[in-house]
XYZ file of C-alpha atoms in Angstrom:
405
model
C -36.229 -34.130 4.884
C -35.319 -31.095 7.022
C -32.122 -32.815 8.172
C -31.244 -33.615 4.559
C -31.781 -29.979 3.512
C -29.638 -28.769 6.418
C -26.818 -31.133 5.412
C -27.126 -30.031 1.779
C -27.075 -26.339 2.722
C -23.988 -26.912 4.867
C -22.246 -28.712 2.009
C -23.062 -25.895 -0.396
C -21.715 -23.274 1.960
C -18.633 -25.232 2.982
C -15.495 -23.551 1.563
C -13.595 -25.427 -1.090
C -10.206 -24.322 0.261
C -8.495 -25.035 3.550
C -7.582 -22.119 5.793
C -3.906 -22.689 4.955
C -4.595 -22.499 1.222
C -6.766 -19.450 1.822
C -3.948 -17.784 3.751
C -1.503 -18.377 0.898
C -3.948 -17.260 -1.772
C -5.204 -14.130 -0.036
C -1.623 -13.154 0.809
C -0.875 -13.466 -2.921
C -3.975 -11.403 -3.742
C -2.795 -8.687 -1.357
C 0.552 -8.635 -3.151
C -1.148 -8.586 -6.570
C -3.389 -5.633 -5.816
C -0.324 -3.640 -4.721
C 1.672 -4.826 -7.761
C -1.028 -3.159 -9.841
C -0.787 -0.017 -7.682
C 2.986 0.177 -8.246
C 2.852 -0.472 -11.983
C 2.035 3.103 -13.132
C 5.333 4.501 -11.729
C 7.432 3.899 -14.899
C 4.438 4.102 -17.260
C 3.317 7.665 -16.492
C 6.355 9.227 -18.264
C 5.561 7.068 -21.311
C 1.986 8.383 -21.302
C 3.416 11.918 -21.106
C 5.567 11.304 -24.184
C 2.594 9.854 -26.067
C 0.001 12.485 -25.181
C 2.084 15.579 -24.358
C 0.435 16.768 -21.116
C 1.958 19.108 -18.515
C 4.367 17.668 -15.876
C 2.026 18.512 -12.989
C -0.510 16.092 -14.477
C 1.936 13.283 -13.647
C 1.721 14.015 -9.924
C -2.053 14.460 -10.208
C -2.358 11.004 -11.789
C -0.233 9.591 -8.971
C -1.852 11.537 -6.125
C -5.495 11.100 -7.185
C -5.117 7.372 -6.582
C -4.210 7.984 -2.940
C -7.190 10.291 -2.387
C -9.723 7.910 -3.937
C -8.194 5.123 -1.870
C -8.513 7.319 1.209
C -12.218 7.971 0.636
C -12.754 4.265 0.015
C -11.015 3.361 3.263
C -13.082 5.868 5.230
C -16.392 4.664 3.808
C -15.786 0.927 3.306
C -12.781 0.259 5.543
C -14.739 -1.264 8.463
C -17.467 -2.917 6.375
C -15.891 -6.385 6.438
C -16.262 -6.421 10.241
C -20.033 -6.504 9.613
C -20.640 -8.353 6.304
C -17.628 -10.671 6.432
C -14.225 -10.599 4.775
C -14.995 -12.672 1.695
C -17.776 -10.548 0.084
C -15.663 -7.411 0.335
C -12.542 -9.143 -0.991
C -14.455 -10.504 -4.000
C -15.975 -7.102 -4.772
C -12.674 -5.229 -4.358
C -10.745 -7.584 -6.634
C -13.524 -7.415 -9.240
C -13.468 -3.587 -9.192
C -9.676 -3.638 -9.552
C -10.149 -5.877 -12.597
C -12.369 -3.136 -14.070
C -9.557 -0.615 -13.441
C -7.058 -2.866 -15.242
C -9.357 -2.992 -18.286
C -9.725 0.812 -18.206
C -5.932 1.178 -18.243
C -5.740 -1.371 -21.038
C -8.029 0.565 -23.391
C -7.166 4.118 -22.228
C -7.015 6.554 -25.212
C -5.995 9.621 -23.156
C -4.598 10.765 -19.806
C -8.174 11.463 -18.663
C -8.906 7.748 -18.923
C -5.733 6.920 -17.015
C -6.701 9.313 -14.207
C -10.212 7.805 -14.116
C -8.680 4.321 -13.966
C -6.474 5.474 -11.070
C -9.603 6.641 -9.233
C -11.279 3.254 -9.719
C -8.055 1.497 -8.727
C -7.861 3.587 -5.563
C -11.424 2.666 -4.618
C -10.661 -1.029 -5.147
C -7.395 -0.927 -3.196
C -9.010 0.977 -0.335
C -11.866 -1.516 -0.133
C -9.405 -4.403 -0.208
C -6.768 -3.051 2.199
C -8.517 -3.572 5.528
C -10.438 -6.710 4.515
C -7.385 -8.448 3.026
C -5.155 -7.452 5.958
C -7.653 -8.721 8.514
C -8.312 -11.944 6.548
C -4.593 -12.714 6.249
C -4.157 -12.397 10.026
C -7.202 -14.593 10.677
C -6.421 -17.252 8.059
C -2.853 -17.742 9.245
C -2.372 -21.205 10.840
C -2.300 -21.082 14.647
C 1.441 -21.790 14.807
C 2.133 -18.984 12.349
C -0.034 -16.177 13.691
C 3.004 -13.897 13.808
C 3.525 -14.588 10.104
C -0.002 -13.353 9.463
C 0.750 -10.017 11.122
C 4.074 -9.935 9.270
C 2.338 -10.377 5.920
C 0.219 -7.266 6.524
C 3.400 -5.172 6.445
C 5.410 -7.279 3.954
C 2.812 -7.836 1.226
C 1.948 -4.186 0.457
C 5.608 -3.156 0.339
C 6.666 -6.209 -1.637
C 3.765 -5.758 -4.043
C 4.643 -2.130 -4.783
C 8.288 -3.114 -5.330
C 7.406 -5.920 -7.736
C 4.925 -3.704 -9.574
C 7.479 -0.956 -10.173
C 10.121 -3.433 -11.362
C 7.734 -5.452 -13.528
C 6.373 -2.374 -15.313
C 9.840 -0.821 -15.538
C 11.294 -3.852 -17.278
C 8.471 -3.877 -19.802
C 8.804 -0.108 -20.262
C 12.467 -0.604 -21.124
C 12.255 -3.666 -23.337
C 8.665 -4.326 -24.502
C 7.294 -2.952 -27.752
C 3.997 -1.797 -26.187
C 4.493 -1.696 -22.429
C 1.343 0.305 -21.661
C -0.740 -2.487 -23.201
C 1.206 -5.548 -22.053
C 1.482 -4.499 -18.379
C -2.261 -4.042 -17.992
C -3.129 -7.170 -19.943
C -1.052 -9.319 -17.582
C -2.479 -7.594 -14.513
C -6.056 -7.970 -15.803
C -5.521 -11.729 -16.009
C -4.020 -11.769 -12.501
C -6.975 -9.815 -11.048
C -9.453 -12.123 -12.732
C -7.700 -15.123 -11.176
C -7.619 -13.421 -7.765
C -11.339 -12.690 -7.922
C -12.148 -16.320 -8.682
C -9.833 -17.495 -5.886
C -11.516 -15.211 -3.350
C -14.877 -16.832 -4.132
C -13.566 -20.142 -2.773
C -11.756 -18.709 0.254
C -13.202 -19.546 3.700
C -14.887 -16.782 5.668
C -13.109 -15.729 8.859
C -15.425 -13.089 10.322
C -18.885 -13.435 11.839
C -21.539 -11.197 10.360
C -23.159 -8.684 12.693
C -25.712 -5.883 12.382
C -24.657 -2.319 11.657
C -23.292 -2.618 8.106
C -25.116 0.469 6.798
C -24.097 2.551 9.799
C -20.470 1.502 9.245
C -20.520 3.294 5.872
C -20.595 6.681 7.591
C -17.106 8.141 7.016
C -15.224 7.816 10.278
C -12.164 6.250 11.829
C -13.015 3.511 14.310
C -9.953 3.307 16.555
C -10.134 1.013 19.612
C -9.607 2.986 22.836
C -6.876 0.683 24.178
C -4.459 1.491 21.339
C -5.114 5.187 20.809
C -2.007 6.406 22.622
C 0.244 3.957 20.790
C -1.436 4.808 17.491
C -0.957 8.566 17.810
C 2.710 8.219 18.711
C 3.065 6.066 15.589
C 1.356 8.530 13.235
C 4.463 10.645 12.397
C 6.370 7.475 11.500
C 3.501 6.281 9.278
C 3.384 9.684 7.556
C 7.167 9.705 7.062
C 7.103 6.189 5.660
C 4.375 6.915 3.111
C 6.070 10.172 2.095
C 9.280 8.220 1.516
C 7.372 5.720 -0.640
C 5.808 8.595 -2.571
C 9.218 10.057 -3.322
C 10.609 6.847 -4.815
C 7.414 5.942 -6.683
C 6.186 9.325 -7.890
C 8.965 11.930 -7.731
C 12.267 10.153 -8.447
C 11.654 9.574 -12.200
C 11.397 13.355 -12.833
C 14.315 14.052 -10.490
C 16.550 11.577 -12.320
C 16.044 13.553 -15.532
C 16.344 17.028 -13.973
C 19.331 16.443 -11.656
C 21.138 13.315 -12.830
C 20.396 13.473 -16.590
C 19.156 9.862 -16.528
C 16.513 9.199 -19.211
C 16.045 5.417 -18.933
C 12.773 4.439 -17.174
C 14.345 1.285 -15.749
C 16.594 3.296 -13.402
C 13.653 4.918 -11.648
C 11.911 1.547 -11.464
C 15.000 -0.089 -9.973
C 15.322 2.658 -7.357
C 11.689 2.129 -6.351
C 12.251 -1.625 -6.327
C 15.365 -1.305 -4.137
C 13.641 1.032 -1.672
C 10.501 -1.080 -1.363
C 12.468 -4.330 -1.556
C 14.620 -3.165 1.364
C 11.369 -2.385 3.196
C 10.111 -5.918 2.608
C 13.393 -7.492 3.733
C 13.506 -5.362 6.882
C 9.974 -6.431 7.730
C 10.556 -10.106 6.923
C 13.776 -10.565 8.876
C 12.962 -8.582 11.992
C 10.444 -10.904 13.631
C 12.738 -11.390 16.634
C 12.956 -7.651 17.348
C 10.486 -6.190 19.830
C 7.921 -3.876 18.264
C 8.911 -0.629 20.076
C 12.594 -1.083 19.220
C 11.728 -1.936 15.619
C 9.604 1.197 15.223
C 12.317 3.378 16.722
C 15.060 1.878 14.549
C 12.910 2.243 11.451
C 12.177 5.923 11.977
C 15.856 6.677 12.631
C 16.744 4.877 9.381
C 14.197 6.988 7.502
C 15.815 10.163 8.832
C 19.201 8.854 7.671
C 17.727 8.023 4.268
C 16.395 11.574 3.914
C 19.841 12.992 4.737
C 21.472 10.704 2.167
C 18.939 11.724 -0.479
C 19.586 15.438 0.061
C 23.321 14.694 -0.030
C 22.949 12.867 -3.341
C 21.307 15.950 -4.870
C 23.940 18.325 -3.502
C 26.797 16.145 -4.743
C 24.973 14.937 -7.894
C 25.909 11.443 -6.731
C 23.956 8.408 -7.924
C 25.712 6.097 -5.392
C 24.350 8.260 -2.558
C 20.891 8.051 -4.146
C 21.088 4.251 -4.176
C 22.236 4.328 -0.533
C 19.246 6.530 0.324
C 16.952 3.959 -1.306
C 18.423 1.102 0.748
C 18.554 2.907 4.108
C 15.295 4.820 3.765
C 13.513 1.776 2.370
C 14.654 -0.428 5.231
C 13.385 2.263 7.586
C 9.915 2.132 6.018
C 9.693 -1.634 6.488
C 11.006 -1.669 10.041
C 8.839 1.233 11.172
C 5.642 -0.102 9.576
C 6.259 -3.642 10.818
C 6.903 -2.387 14.345
C 3.709 -0.347 14.195
C 1.458 -3.196 13.044
C 3.049 -5.764 15.363
C 2.601 -3.430 18.279
C -1.026 -2.582 17.514
C -2.641 -5.739 16.071
C -2.233 -8.001 19.153
C -3.897 -5.350 21.323
C -7.272 -5.392 19.551
C -10.077 -7.944 19.257
C -10.670 -9.708 15.907
C -13.769 -7.636 15.118
C -11.742 -4.426 15.637
C -8.919 -5.262 13.209
C -10.443 -3.831 10.048
C -11.133 -0.559 11.867
C -7.553 -0.469 13.134
C -6.075 -1.009 9.670
C -8.420 1.697 8.365
C -6.923 4.151 10.868
C -3.372 3.162 9.881
C -3.945 3.416 6.144
C -5.942 6.642 6.475
C -3.034 8.770 7.655
C -0.607 6.983 5.326
C -2.543 7.545 2.120
C -3.537 11.074 3.120
C 0.190 11.815 3.386
C 0.883 10.049 0.071
C -1.754 11.869 -1.983
C -1.267 15.344 -0.559
C 2.550 15.206 -0.621
C 2.608 14.039 -4.269
C 0.300 16.769 -5.530
C 1.884 19.555 -3.436
C 5.369 18.473 -4.548
C 4.273 18.519 -8.188
C 2.904 22.059 -7.853
C 6.063 23.272 -6.108
C 8.269 21.673 -8.759
C 6.561 23.837 -11.368
C 7.340 26.973 -9.329
C 10.801 26.411 -7.807
C 12.139 23.562 -9.964
C 12.603 19.849 -9.349
C 15.864 20.209 -7.405
C 14.631 22.752 -4.843
C 11.354 20.859 -4.502
C 13.162 17.585 -3.774
C 15.426 19.169 -1.137
C 12.449 20.794 0.606
C 10.449 17.561 0.392
C 13.146 15.516 2.092
C 13.644 18.124 4.804
C 9.938 17.738 5.626
C 10.318 13.941 5.697
C 13.272 14.224 8.088
C 11.428 16.614 10.431
C 8.258 14.482 10.523
C 10.155 11.288 11.290
C 12.219 13.048 13.959
C 8.941 13.985 15.665
C 8.107 10.276 15.698
C 11.487 9.438 17.265
C 10.957 12.002 20.030
C 7.393 10.781 20.702
C 8.502 7.145 20.975
C 11.430 7.969 23.276
C 9.075 9.827 25.607
C 6.571 6.970 25.632
C 9.289 4.418 26.376
C 10.525 6.515 29.312
C 7.074 7.000 30.817
């Protein structure tokens, strides 16, 4: 009887999906959760037209997401190393489904901001667990693809989200309803899929202690991590510009009113990031990081030039060059760091990476919004991109010194 019960218990707990199917599905879930994060970019101006709130509220609605995500990463980021990947993925996707429903029924900007907070918590909880699970579920022959997906999926998801919502904003009769309805269905499907995904991490004691806000960075990668921090900050600031600041700048400087233009610029920038990450697997990580940060500096210069010359072609060039720099730099960072840590340290490592990135995203968005109200959108944008260029140049100098030592 005992043997029969053991066999039955094993059958009940056996995952319904193969590791290969789990890899594909969780990669898709990682993309989906970032699609939802990118969707508000073209919708926030529509909310402003509907409800008539001040322009600085736009950057607050964008930036508050990054801060709630940041808190979530700090508190929950390493939890999947202790309780397993699957429980945290299921919970995170379910919470993101709640956020989609809040967006769907939102009667005011206060509801939208609250939904962004919930969405940030869900994305933060999912980021480390999904990234670690994707690496671990990747078939043995495609382990490099697993690491690649951790840099490709977030960027690709944000790009698709901005384009998807932008197209509906341009052509749909009720974009703010239809976008969130579709994404609610997608999150529901992702939650169900995660239930049947195989577990990849062994549970261990210490789950409650892991909830103390801290960054758990393995000692063997600390030097490499800190030299990468300026590049991570520059990359997330560049993403913030195309996702949160460009729509207002298009109106103020280029007299472009159509929401699809801002969405397409975000899509091009983040799409170039995804392509750079996907097609650079043969490039060594240090060289990829260095090339990416240099491209981000060039993108910042092109962006400032586009404002000075009031040139949309230069703005598109900035999106391509700067976006490719984000992808190359982030891919080089993750490919350099992930192989150096043990499996049980991966969630903590991704927490450290995302911490500085989303701190830069949230603070830069809100500060830029406040400055725009004081000095104007044009002066704010020029100052913003000067900061991006300086930060990424610091990364270039740090990497050159490390390579020489």
